[in-house]
PDB file of C-alpha atoms and ligand atoms in Angstrom:
ATOM      1  CA  UNK A   1     -51.925 201.753 -43.861  1.00 49.00           C
ATOM      2  CA  UNK A   2     -51.674 204.382 -41.135  1.00 52.00           C
ATOM      3  CA  UNK A   3     -49.144 206.362 -43.166  1.00 69.00           C
ATOM      4  CA  UNK A   4     -51.709 207.230 -45.811  1.00 85.00           C
ATOM      5  CA  UNK A   5     -54.497 209.740 -45.833  1.00 96.00           C
ATOM      6  CA  UNK A   6     -57.904 208.188 -46.148  1.00 97.00           C
ATOM      7  CA  UNK A   7     -59.923 210.151 -48.693  1.00 96.00           C
ATOM      8  CA  UNK A   8     -63.153 208.175 -48.569  1.00 95.00           C
ATOM      9  CA  UNK A   9     -64.543 204.977 -47.077  1.00 96.00           C
ATOM     10  CA  UNK A  10     -67.461 203.255 -48.778  1.00 93.00           C
ATOM     11  CA  UNK A  11     -69.266 200.016 -48.028  1.00 92.00           C
ATOM     12  CA  UNK A  12     -66.861 197.755 -49.923  1.00 96.00           C
ATOM     13  CA  UNK A  13     -63.828 199.939 -50.635  1.00 97.00           C
ATOM     14  CA  UNK A  14     -61.544 202.580 -49.162  1.00 98.00           C
ATOM     15  CA  UNK A  15     -59.763 205.280 -51.157  1.00 98.00           C
ATOM     16  CA  UNK A  16     -56.392 206.545 -49.917  1.00 98.00           C
ATOM     17  CA  UNK A  17     -54.255 209.366 -51.212  1.00 98.00           C
ATOM     18  CA  UNK A  18     -51.964 207.956 -53.911  1.00 97.00           C
ATOM     19  CA  UNK A  19     -48.185 208.242 -54.267  1.00 97.00           C
ATOM     20  CA  UNK A  20     -48.426 210.995 -56.900  1.00 96.00           C
ATOM     21  CA  UNK A  21     -50.760 213.934 -57.376  1.00 96.00           C
ATOM     22  CA  UNK A  22     -53.846 212.864 -59.288  1.00 97.00           C
ATOM     23  CA  UNK A  23     -53.668 209.242 -58.097  1.00 98.00           C
ATOM     24  CA  UNK A  24     -55.496 207.263 -55.428  1.00 98.00           C
ATOM     25  CA  UNK A  25     -55.079 203.823 -53.914  1.00 98.00           C
ATOM     26  CA  UNK A  26     -58.318 201.820 -54.062  1.00 98.00           C
ATOM     27  CA  UNK A  27     -58.481 199.198 -51.282  1.00 98.00           C
ATOM     28  CA  UNK A  28     -60.976 196.313 -51.587  1.00 98.00           C
ATOM     29  CA  UNK A  29     -62.551 195.314 -48.262  1.00 97.00           C
ATOM     30  CA  UNK A  30     -64.077 191.947 -47.362  1.00 97.00           C
ATOM     31  CA  UNK A  31     -67.207 193.720 -46.113  1.00 95.00           C
ATOM     32  CA  UNK A  32     -70.490 193.097 -47.858  1.00 94.00           C
ATOM     33  CA  UNK A  33     -73.666 195.073 -47.408  1.00 93.00           C
ATOM     34  CA  UNK A  34     -77.131 194.772 -48.890  1.00 91.00           C
ATOM     35  CA  UNK A  35     -80.510 196.447 -48.516  1.00 83.00           C
ATOM     36  CA  UNK A  36     -78.768 199.821 -48.260  1.00 76.00           C
ATOM     37  CA  UNK A  37     -76.420 198.588 -45.495  1.00 80.00           C
ATOM     38  CA  UNK A  38     -79.173 197.118 -43.301  1.00 86.00           C
ATOM     39  CA  UNK A  39     -77.583 193.709 -43.874  1.00 92.00           C
ATOM     40  CA  UNK A  40     -73.837 193.403 -43.244  1.00 93.00           C
ATOM     41  CA  UNK A  41     -71.218 190.662 -43.234  1.00 94.00           C
ATOM     42  CA  UNK A  42     -67.543 190.044 -43.725  1.00 95.00           C
ATOM     43  CA  UNK A  43     -66.760 187.524 -46.451  1.00 93.00           C
ATOM     44  CA  UNK A  44     -63.234 186.169 -46.222  1.00 93.00           C
ATOM     45  CA  UNK A  45     -61.347 186.708 -49.446  1.00 94.00           C
ATOM     46  CA  UNK A  46     -63.989 188.798 -51.232  1.00 97.00           C
ATOM     47  CA  UNK A  47     -61.757 191.885 -51.442  1.00 97.00           C
ATOM     48  CA  UNK A  48     -58.888 189.901 -52.898  1.00 97.00           C
ATOM     49  CA  UNK A  49     -61.115 188.251 -55.495  1.00 98.00           C
ATOM     50  CA  UNK A  50     -62.842 191.499 -56.507  1.00 98.00           C
ATOM     51  CA  UNK A  51     -59.485 193.244 -56.822  1.00 98.00           C
ATOM     52  CA  UNK A  52     -58.329 190.563 -59.267  1.00 98.00           C
ATOM     53  CA  UNK A  53     -61.565 190.283 -61.232  1.00 98.00           C
ATOM     54  CA  UNK A  54     -61.952 194.053 -61.548  1.00 98.00           C
ATOM     55  CA  UNK A  55     -58.307 194.414 -62.599  1.00 98.00           C
ATOM     56  CA  UNK A  56     -58.771 191.910 -65.416  1.00 98.00           C
ATOM     57  CA  UNK A  57     -61.953 193.597 -66.644  1.00 98.00           C
ATOM     58  CA  UNK A  58     -60.548 197.143 -66.466  1.00 98.00           C
ATOM     59  CA  UNK A  59     -57.394 196.103 -68.330  1.00 98.00           C
ATOM     60  CA  UNK A  60     -59.396 194.326 -71.046  1.00 98.00           C
ATOM     61  CA  UNK A  61     -61.783 197.265 -71.432  1.00 98.00           C
ATOM     62  CA  UNK A  62     -58.770 199.603 -71.696  1.00 98.00           C
ATOM     63  CA  UNK A  63     -57.460 197.409 -74.504  1.00 98.00           C
ATOM     64  CA  UNK A  64     -60.637 197.928 -76.531  1.00 98.00           C
ATOM     65  CA  UNK A  65     -60.452 201.691 -76.044  1.00 98.00           C
ATOM     66  CA  UNK A  66     -62.701 202.315 -73.040  1.00 98.00           C
ATOM     67  CA  UNK A  67     -60.982 204.990 -70.922  1.00 98.00           C
ATOM     68  CA  UNK A  68     -60.802 203.887 -67.274  1.00 98.00           C
ATOM     69  CA  UNK A  69     -59.385 205.143 -63.993  1.00 98.00           C
ATOM     70  CA  UNK A  70     -57.295 201.973 -63.571  1.00 98.00           C
ATOM     71  CA  UNK A  71     -53.493 202.310 -63.608  1.00 98.00           C
ATOM     72  CA  UNK A  72     -52.225 199.045 -62.094  1.00 98.00           C
ATOM     73  CA  UNK A  73     -52.768 196.563 -59.312  1.00 98.00           C
ATOM     74  CA  UNK A  74     -50.464 197.158 -56.372  1.00 98.00           C
ATOM     75  CA  UNK A  75     -51.016 194.054 -54.245  1.00 97.00           C
ATOM     76  CA  UNK A  76     -53.678 191.606 -53.087  1.00 96.00           C
ATOM     77  CA  UNK A  77     -56.183 194.227 -52.064  1.00 97.00           C
ATOM     78  CA  UNK A  78     -55.113 197.466 -53.704  1.00 98.00           C
ATOM     79  CA  UNK A  79     -55.074 199.162 -57.071  1.00 98.00           C
ATOM     80  CA  UNK A  80     -53.505 202.429 -58.138  1.00 98.00           C
ATOM     81  CA  UNK A  81     -56.144 204.505 -59.926  1.00 98.00           C
ATOM     82  CA  UNK A  82     -56.477 207.989 -61.367  1.00 98.00           C
ATOM     83  CA  UNK A  83     -58.308 210.455 -59.174  1.00 98.00           C
ATOM     84  CA  UNK A  84     -61.593 211.425 -60.787  1.00 98.00           C
ATOM     85  CA  UNK A  85     -64.645 213.361 -59.700  1.00 97.00           C
ATOM     86  CA  UNK A  86     -67.364 210.731 -59.587  1.00 97.00           C
ATOM     87  CA  UNK A  87     -70.500 211.563 -61.575  1.00 98.00           C
ATOM     88  CA  UNK A  88     -73.324 210.917 -59.059  1.00 98.00           C
ATOM     89  CA  UNK A  89     -75.050 208.261 -61.179  1.00 98.00           C
ATOM     90  CA  UNK A  90     -75.257 204.489 -60.962  1.00 98.00           C
ATOM     91  CA  UNK A  91     -75.494 203.316 -64.547  1.00 99.00           C
ATOM     92  CA  UNK A  92     -77.207 199.948 -64.849  1.00 98.00           C
ATOM     93  CA  UNK A  93     -77.254 197.840 -67.998  1.00 99.00           C
ATOM     94  CA  UNK A  94     -79.567 194.841 -68.243  1.00 99.00           C
ATOM     95  CA  UNK A  95     -79.754 191.914 -70.667  1.00 98.00           C
ATOM     96  CA  UNK A  96     -82.081 189.660 -68.686  1.00 98.00           C
ATOM     97  CA  UNK A  97     -84.848 190.701 -66.272  1.00 98.00           C
ATOM     98  CA  UNK A  98     -83.944 190.398 -62.585  1.00 98.00           C
ATOM     99  CA  UNK A  99     -83.845 192.374 -59.343  1.00 98.00           C
ATOM    100  CA  UNK A 100     -85.574 195.727 -59.237  1.00 98.00           C
ATOM    101  CA  UNK A 101     -86.601 195.581 -62.909  1.00 98.00           C
ATOM    102  CA  UNK A 102     -88.515 192.345 -62.335  1.00 98.00           C
ATOM    103  CA  UNK A 103     -90.117 193.748 -59.198  1.00 98.00           C
ATOM    104  CA  UNK A 104     -90.965 197.137 -60.710  1.00 97.00           C
ATOM    105  CA  UNK A 105     -92.311 195.955 -64.039  1.00 98.00           C
ATOM    106  CA  UNK A 106     -93.571 192.484 -63.143  1.00 98.00           C
ATOM    107  CA  UNK A 107     -91.267 190.784 -65.648  1.00 98.00           C
ATOM    108  CA  UNK A 108     -90.346 187.244 -64.653  1.00 98.00           C
ATOM    109  CA  UNK A 109     -86.766 186.894 -63.433  1.00 98.00           C
ATOM    110  CA  UNK A 110     -84.713 185.255 -66.174  1.00 98.00           C
ATOM    111  CA  UNK A 111     -86.715 186.609 -69.114  1.00 98.00           C
ATOM    112  CA  UNK A 112     -84.392 187.775 -71.871  1.00 98.00           C
ATOM    113  CA  UNK A 113     -84.922 191.461 -72.669  1.00 98.00           C
ATOM    114  CA  UNK A 114     -85.593 192.442 -76.295  1.00 98.00           C
ATOM    115  CA  UNK A 115     -82.400 194.500 -76.234  1.00 98.00           C
ATOM    116  CA  UNK A 116     -79.945 195.781 -73.633  1.00 98.00           C
ATOM    117  CA  UNK A 117     -81.580 198.425 -71.454  1.00 98.00           C
ATOM    118  CA  UNK A 118     -79.578 201.204 -69.770  1.00 98.00           C
ATOM    119  CA  UNK A 119     -81.030 202.754 -66.618  1.00 98.00           C
ATOM    120  CA  UNK A 120     -79.821 205.547 -64.353  1.00 98.00           C
ATOM    121  CA  UNK A 121     -80.044 205.735 -60.572  1.00 98.00           C
ATOM    122  CA  UNK A 122     -79.023 208.697 -58.475  1.00 98.00           C
ATOM    123  CA  UNK A 123     -76.069 207.791 -56.224  1.00 97.00           C
ATOM    124  CA  UNK A 124     -77.641 208.833 -52.931  1.00 95.00           C
ATOM    125  CA  UNK A 125     -77.672 206.241 -50.137  1.00 87.00           C
ATOM    126  CA  UNK A 126     -80.051 208.302 -47.996  1.00 91.00           C
ATOM    127  CA  UNK A 127     -82.640 207.926 -50.743  1.00 95.00           C
ATOM    128  CA  UNK A 128     -81.813 204.279 -51.596  1.00 92.00           C
ATOM    129  CA  UNK A 129     -80.268 205.205 -54.977  1.00 95.00           C
ATOM    130  CA  UNK A 130     -83.587 205.984 -56.725  1.00 98.00           C
ATOM    131  CA  UNK A 131     -84.216 205.258 -60.400  1.00 98.00           C
ATOM    132  CA  UNK A 132     -84.215 208.518 -62.373  1.00 98.00           C
ATOM    133  CA  UNK A 133     -84.903 209.630 -65.942  1.00 98.00           C
ATOM    134  CA  UNK A 134     -82.430 211.373 -68.241  1.00 97.00           C
ATOM    135  CA  UNK A 135     -84.626 214.461 -67.780  1.00 97.00           C
ATOM    136  CA  UNK A 136     -83.669 214.588 -64.096  1.00 98.00           C
ATOM    137  CA  UNK A 137     -79.975 214.356 -64.969  1.00 98.00           C
ATOM    138  CA  UNK A 138     -80.212 217.342 -67.300  1.00 97.00           C
ATOM    139  CA  UNK A 139     -82.606 219.395 -65.181  1.00 97.00           C
ATOM    140  CA  UNK A 140     -80.527 219.047 -62.010  1.00 98.00           C
ATOM    141  CA  UNK A 141     -77.190 219.356 -63.803  1.00 97.00           C
ATOM    142  CA  UNK A 142     -75.774 216.002 -62.669  1.00 98.00           C
ATOM    143  CA  UNK A 143     -74.258 215.519 -66.137  1.00 98.00           C
ATOM    144  CA  UNK A 144     -74.452 217.286 -69.496  1.00 97.00           C
ATOM    145  CA  UNK A 145     -76.259 215.912 -72.540  1.00 97.00           C
ATOM    146  CA  UNK A 146     -72.899 215.173 -74.178  1.00 97.00           C
ATOM    147  CA  UNK A 147     -71.721 213.289 -71.078  1.00 98.00           C
ATOM    148  CA  UNK A 148     -74.914 211.238 -70.893  1.00 98.00           C
ATOM    149  CA  UNK A 149     -74.586 210.338 -74.590  1.00 98.00           C
ATOM    150  CA  UNK A 150     -70.989 209.303 -74.026  1.00 98.00           C
ATOM    151  CA  UNK A 151     -71.921 207.285 -70.926  1.00 98.00           C
ATOM    152  CA  UNK A 152     -74.681 205.405 -72.774  1.00 98.00           C
ATOM    153  CA  UNK A 153     -72.358 204.685 -75.714  1.00 98.00           C
ATOM    154  CA  UNK A 154     -69.580 203.407 -73.446  1.00 98.00           C
ATOM    155  CA  UNK A 155     -72.003 201.361 -71.331  1.00 99.00           C
ATOM    156  CA  UNK A 156     -73.351 199.534 -74.392  1.00 98.00           C
ATOM    157  CA  UNK A 157     -69.819 198.826 -75.640  1.00 98.00           C
ATOM    158  CA  UNK A 158     -68.831 197.568 -72.184  1.00 99.00           C
ATOM    159  CA  UNK A 159     -71.936 195.363 -72.168  1.00 98.00           C
ATOM    160  CA  UNK A 160     -71.078 193.913 -75.599  1.00 98.00           C
ATOM    161  CA  UNK A 161     -67.542 193.146 -74.526  1.00 98.00           C
ATOM    162  CA  UNK A 162     -68.439 191.711 -71.133  1.00 98.00           C
ATOM    163  CA  UNK A 163     -71.207 189.533 -72.554  1.00 98.00           C
ATOM    164  CA  UNK A 164     -68.614 187.961 -74.844  1.00 98.00           C
ATOM    165  CA  UNK A 165     -66.016 187.633 -72.091  1.00 98.00           C
ATOM    166  CA  UNK A 166     -68.450 185.918 -69.720  1.00 98.00           C
ATOM    167  CA  UNK A 167     -70.108 183.761 -72.412  1.00 98.00           C
ATOM    168  CA  UNK A 168     -66.639 182.408 -73.170  1.00 98.00           C
ATOM    169  CA  UNK A 169     -66.426 181.054 -69.608  1.00 98.00           C
ATOM    170  CA  UNK A 170     -69.979 179.718 -69.424  1.00 98.00           C
ATOM    171  CA  UNK A 171     -71.516 182.675 -67.589  1.00 98.00           C
ATOM    172  CA  UNK A 172     -74.581 184.743 -68.522  1.00 98.00           C
ATOM    173  CA  UNK A 173     -74.170 188.474 -67.853  1.00 98.00           C
ATOM    174  CA  UNK A 174     -77.666 189.288 -66.575  1.00 98.00           C
ATOM    175  CA  UNK A 175     -76.973 192.904 -65.598  1.00 99.00           C
ATOM    176  CA  UNK A 176     -74.343 195.162 -64.057  1.00 99.00           C
ATOM    177  CA  UNK A 177     -73.844 198.542 -62.430  1.00 98.00           C
ATOM    178  CA  UNK A 178     -71.008 200.895 -63.333  1.00 98.00           C
ATOM    179  CA  UNK A 179     -69.912 204.379 -62.373  1.00 98.00           C
ATOM    180  CA  UNK A 180     -68.116 207.071 -64.310  1.00 98.00           C
ATOM    181  CA  UNK A 181     -65.905 209.966 -63.256  1.00 98.00           C
ATOM    182  CA  UNK A 182     -64.484 213.139 -64.701  1.00 98.00           C
ATOM    183  CA  UNK A 183     -60.721 213.001 -65.220  1.00 98.00           C
ATOM    184  CA  UNK A 184     -59.055 216.409 -65.542  1.00 95.00           C
ATOM    185  CA  UNK A 185     -57.265 216.861 -68.892  1.00 93.00           C
ATOM    186  CA  UNK A 186     -55.554 219.912 -70.430  1.00 90.00           C
ATOM    187  CA  UNK A 187     -58.614 221.554 -71.844  1.00 89.00           C
ATOM    188  CA  UNK A 188     -61.314 220.351 -69.454  1.00 93.00           C
ATOM    189  CA  UNK A 189     -62.147 216.785 -68.500  1.00 96.00           C
ATOM    190  CA  UNK A 190     -62.684 213.342 -69.949  1.00 97.00           C
ATOM    191  CA  UNK A 191     -65.419 210.924 -68.825  1.00 98.00           C
ATOM    192  CA  UNK A 192     -63.823 207.638 -67.730  1.00 98.00           C
ATOM    193  CA  UNK A 193     -65.051 204.358 -66.249  1.00 98.00           C
ATOM    194  CA  UNK A 194     -64.316 204.324 -62.488  1.00 98.00           C
ATOM    195  CA  UNK A 195     -65.086 202.262 -59.362  1.00 98.00           C
ATOM    196  CA  UNK A 196     -65.014 198.479 -59.999  1.00 98.00           C
ATOM    197  CA  UNK A 197     -66.653 195.720 -62.017  1.00 98.00           C
ATOM    198  CA  UNK A 198     -66.941 192.523 -59.989  1.00 98.00           C
ATOM    199  CA  UNK A 199     -69.503 189.968 -58.763  1.00 98.00           C
ATOM    200  CA  UNK A 200     -70.513 192.653 -56.230  1.00 98.00           C
ATOM    201  CA  UNK A 201     -71.818 194.838 -59.034  1.00 98.00           C
ATOM    202  CA  UNK A 202     -72.925 192.308 -61.689  1.00 98.00           C
ATOM    203  CA  UNK A 203     -75.463 189.516 -61.886  1.00 98.00           C
ATOM    204  CA  UNK A 204     -73.650 186.468 -63.220  1.00 98.00           C
ATOM    205  CA  UNK A 205     -75.456 183.167 -63.780  1.00 98.00           C
ATOM    206  CA  UNK A 206     -73.952 179.878 -64.843  1.00 98.00           C
ATOM    207  CA  UNK A 207     -75.194 179.371 -68.410  1.00 98.00           C
ATOM    208  CA  UNK A 208     -76.034 175.696 -67.927  1.00 98.00           C
ATOM    209  CA  UNK A 209     -77.541 175.613 -64.456  1.00 98.00           C
ATOM    210  CA  UNK A 210     -78.603 179.262 -63.857  1.00 98.00           C
ATOM    211  CA  UNK A 211     -76.699 179.057 -60.552  1.00 98.00           C
ATOM    212  CA  UNK A 212     -76.081 182.566 -59.241  1.00 98.00           C
ATOM    213  CA  UNK A 213     -72.383 183.431 -59.013  1.00 98.00           C
ATOM    214  CA  UNK A 214     -72.712 186.970 -57.643  1.00 98.00           C
ATOM    215  CA  UNK A 215     -73.768 189.125 -54.722  1.00 97.00           C
ATOM    216  CA  UNK A 216     -77.370 187.888 -54.923  1.00 97.00           C
ATOM    217  CA  UNK A 217     -76.070 184.836 -53.017  1.00 97.00           C
ATOM    218  CA  UNK A 218     -75.477 187.207 -50.109  1.00 96.00           C
ATOM    219  CA  UNK A 219     -78.578 189.378 -50.671  1.00 96.00           C
ATOM    220  CA  UNK A 220     -80.836 186.310 -50.830  1.00 96.00           C
ATOM    221  CA  UNK A 221     -79.037 184.219 -48.177  1.00 95.00           C
ATOM    222  CA  UNK A 222     -78.168 181.501 -50.683  1.00 96.00           C
ATOM    223  CA  UNK A 223     -74.818 180.733 -49.005  1.00 94.00           C
ATOM    224  CA  UNK A 224     -71.430 179.903 -50.552  1.00 95.00           C
ATOM    225  CA  UNK A 225     -70.828 183.529 -51.524  1.00 95.00           C
ATOM    226  CA  UNK A 226     -67.034 183.455 -51.527  1.00 95.00           C
ATOM    227  CA  UNK A 227     -67.072 180.100 -53.316  1.00 96.00           C
ATOM    228  CA  UNK A 228     -69.151 181.645 -56.105  1.00 97.00           C
ATOM    229  CA  UNK A 229     -66.770 184.612 -56.440  1.00 97.00           C
ATOM    230  CA  UNK A 230     -63.856 182.163 -56.455  1.00 97.00           C
ATOM    231  CA  UNK A 231     -65.540 180.261 -59.277  1.00 97.00           C
ATOM    232  CA  UNK A 232     -65.888 183.445 -61.354  1.00 98.00           C
ATOM    233  CA  UNK A 233     -62.215 184.302 -60.738  1.00 98.00           C
ATOM    234  CA  UNK A 234     -61.135 180.791 -61.634  1.00 97.00           C
ATOM    235  CA  UNK A 235     -63.133 180.732 -64.866  1.00 98.00           C
ATOM    236  CA  UNK A 236     -61.723 184.118 -65.858  1.00 98.00           C
ATOM    237  CA  UNK A 237     -58.241 182.708 -65.318  1.00 97.00           C
ATOM    238  CA  UNK A 238     -57.208 184.912 -62.403  1.00 95.00           C
ATOM    239  CA  UNK A 239     -57.135 181.915 -60.042  1.00 83.00           C
ATOM    240  CA  UNK A 240     -55.273 178.777 -60.906  1.00 69.00           C
ATOM    241  CA  UNK A 241     -57.408 176.317 -58.982  1.00 58.00           C
ATOM    242  CA  UNK A 242     -60.951 175.965 -57.758  1.00 50.00           C
ATOM    243  CA  UNK A 243     -60.378 175.753 -54.040  1.00 53.00           C
ATOM    244  CA  UNK A 244     -61.928 178.344 -51.795  1.00 54.00           C
ATOM    245  CA  UNK A 245     -60.475 180.732 -51.089  1.00 51.00           C
ATOM    246  CA  UNK A 246     -57.223 179.797 -52.694  1.00 46.00           C
ATOM    247  CA  UNK A 247     -55.631 183.039 -51.734  1.00 50.00           C
ATOM    248  CA  UNK A 248     -52.157 181.534 -51.412  1.00 42.00           C
ATOM    249  CA  UNK A 249     -51.984 181.232 -55.185  1.00 45.00           C
ATOM    250  CA  UNK A 250     -52.782 184.915 -55.533  1.00 47.00           C
ATOM    251  CA  UNK A 251     -50.497 185.961 -52.683  1.00 41.00           C
ATOM    252  CA  UNK A 252     -47.531 184.176 -54.195  1.00 41.00           C
ATOM    253  CA  UNK A 253     -47.839 186.233 -57.345  1.00 44.00           C
ATOM    254  CA  UNK A 254     -48.070 189.530 -55.531  1.00 47.00           C
ATOM    255  CA  UNK A 255     -45.706 192.443 -55.358  1.00 40.00           C
ATOM    256  CA  UNK A 256     -46.702 193.781 -52.021  1.00 38.00           C
TER     257      UNK A 256
HETATM  258  P1  5GP B   1     -81.022 196.014 -59.226  1.00 72.48           P
HETATM  259  O1  5GP B   1     -81.459 197.409 -59.645  1.00 72.48           O
HETATM  260  O2  5GP B   1     -81.775 194.959 -59.944  1.00 72.48           O
HETATM  261  O3  5GP B   1     -81.014 195.856 -57.737  1.00 72.48           O
HETATM  262  O4  5GP B   1     -79.482 195.888 -59.649  1.00 72.48           O
HETATM  263  C1  5GP B   1     -79.078 195.867 -61.000  1.00 72.48           C
HETATM  264  C2  5GP B   1     -77.589 195.548 -61.070  1.00 72.48           C
HETATM  265  O5  5GP B   1     -76.833 196.632 -60.529  1.00 72.48           O
HETATM  266  C3  5GP B   1     -77.180 194.323 -60.260  1.00 72.48           C
HETATM  267  O6  5GP B   1     -76.140 193.655 -60.954  1.00 72.48           O
HETATM  268  C4  5GP B   1     -76.654 194.875 -58.958  1.00 72.48           C
HETATM  269  O7  5GP B   1     -75.646 194.056 -58.413  1.00 72.48           O
HETATM  270  C5  5GP B   1     -76.078 196.223 -59.398  1.00 72.48           C
HETATM  271  N1  5GP B   1     -76.262 197.253 -58.375  1.00 72.48           N
HETATM  272  C6  5GP B   1     -77.332 198.049 -58.188  1.00 72.48           C
HETATM  273  N2  5GP B   1     -77.145 198.887 -57.153  1.00 72.48           N
HETATM  274  C7  5GP B   1     -75.925 198.609 -56.670  1.00 72.48           C
HETATM  275  C8  5GP B   1     -75.151 199.145 -55.588  1.00 72.48           C
HETATM  276  O8  5GP B   1     -75.540 200.066 -54.867  1.00 72.48           O
HETATM  277  N3  5GP B   1     -73.925 198.575 -55.391  1.00 72.48           N
HETATM  278  C9  5GP B   1     -73.445 197.566 -56.177  1.00 72.48           C
HETATM  279  N4  5GP B   1     -72.237 197.041 -55.913  1.00 72.48           N
HETATM  280  N5  5GP B   1     -74.148 197.064 -57.213  1.00 72.48           N
HETATM  281  C10 5GP B   1     -75.357 197.568 -57.455  1.00 72.48           C
END
C-alpha cells in the first residue's frame, strides 16, 4: 500500500493513484461512521462485502447502459475505477418513507411513497450534507441544468433496476444515496455514476419481516451489522454461504 499515492481518504473508502493515467484504486475500509462521524466503529469484513456488492451492482448497471466509473475489481478490498471529478451532490432516491424524510415531513417510517422521490443534498460534511433545492444547484453552479436532468433520469432508471434486483432476492429497496462525477471525454465530459452502492448507502429491508439489512443497524445500535451485510451479499449471489463473515470463500476467488 505504501508504494501508492493516496489521493483522498473518506470515512469508508480510500482513493489511491491508479496504474494508468485517468484511473484510481478505490479501497473499501471496515470503518463505519454515523451522525456525521460522531459515532465510529470498525466492522470486520464490511469493506470486503461492500466491495463485492458494489461491484455486482455497478457491473449490472453498466449492462443496462448506465455509465459508471467502475472498471474492474482488483482484489478483496479494491476496485480499479476511472478518475472523475465528483459533482458535490448526494442524490437520494426514496420509495418508502424513512430516515430524514420521515423526521422532516412527519411521514411514518415504512409508508410507501406515491412515486419515487429524488432529493439533493450538498456534499459538505461541515454542514451535515444539507438538503437543497434544484434552484440552489443552478444558482451556485454546482451542476448545469442539463447535468441535473441527466442525473435525475439516471437515478430513476437505477432505482427501477435496483428495485427489481432486490425484489428478486426478497429485499425492499427503501431508499439509496448515489454520487455522480464528470469523466473527461474528447469534447468535454460525461456524467457517470461514481462512488459505491452498498448497504452503507441504501436502506434494505427484508420483504417478509421488515428486518433492516443495512447501515441503520449500526446507526440505531441494532447489532449484527456485518451479519446483515453478509445476508445481502449471500442473497445477491456474491457469497456462497450464509456464515459470517465467510471471507474465506471470497478470498479463495481473488486475484490479489
Ligand atoms: P436519510 O436522508 O434518510 O438519512 O438517508 C437516505 C438514504 O441515503 C439512506 O439510504 C442513507 O443510507 C443514504 N445516505 C444519506 N446520507 C449518506 C451519507 O452521507 N453516506 C452514506 N453512505 N449514505 C448516505
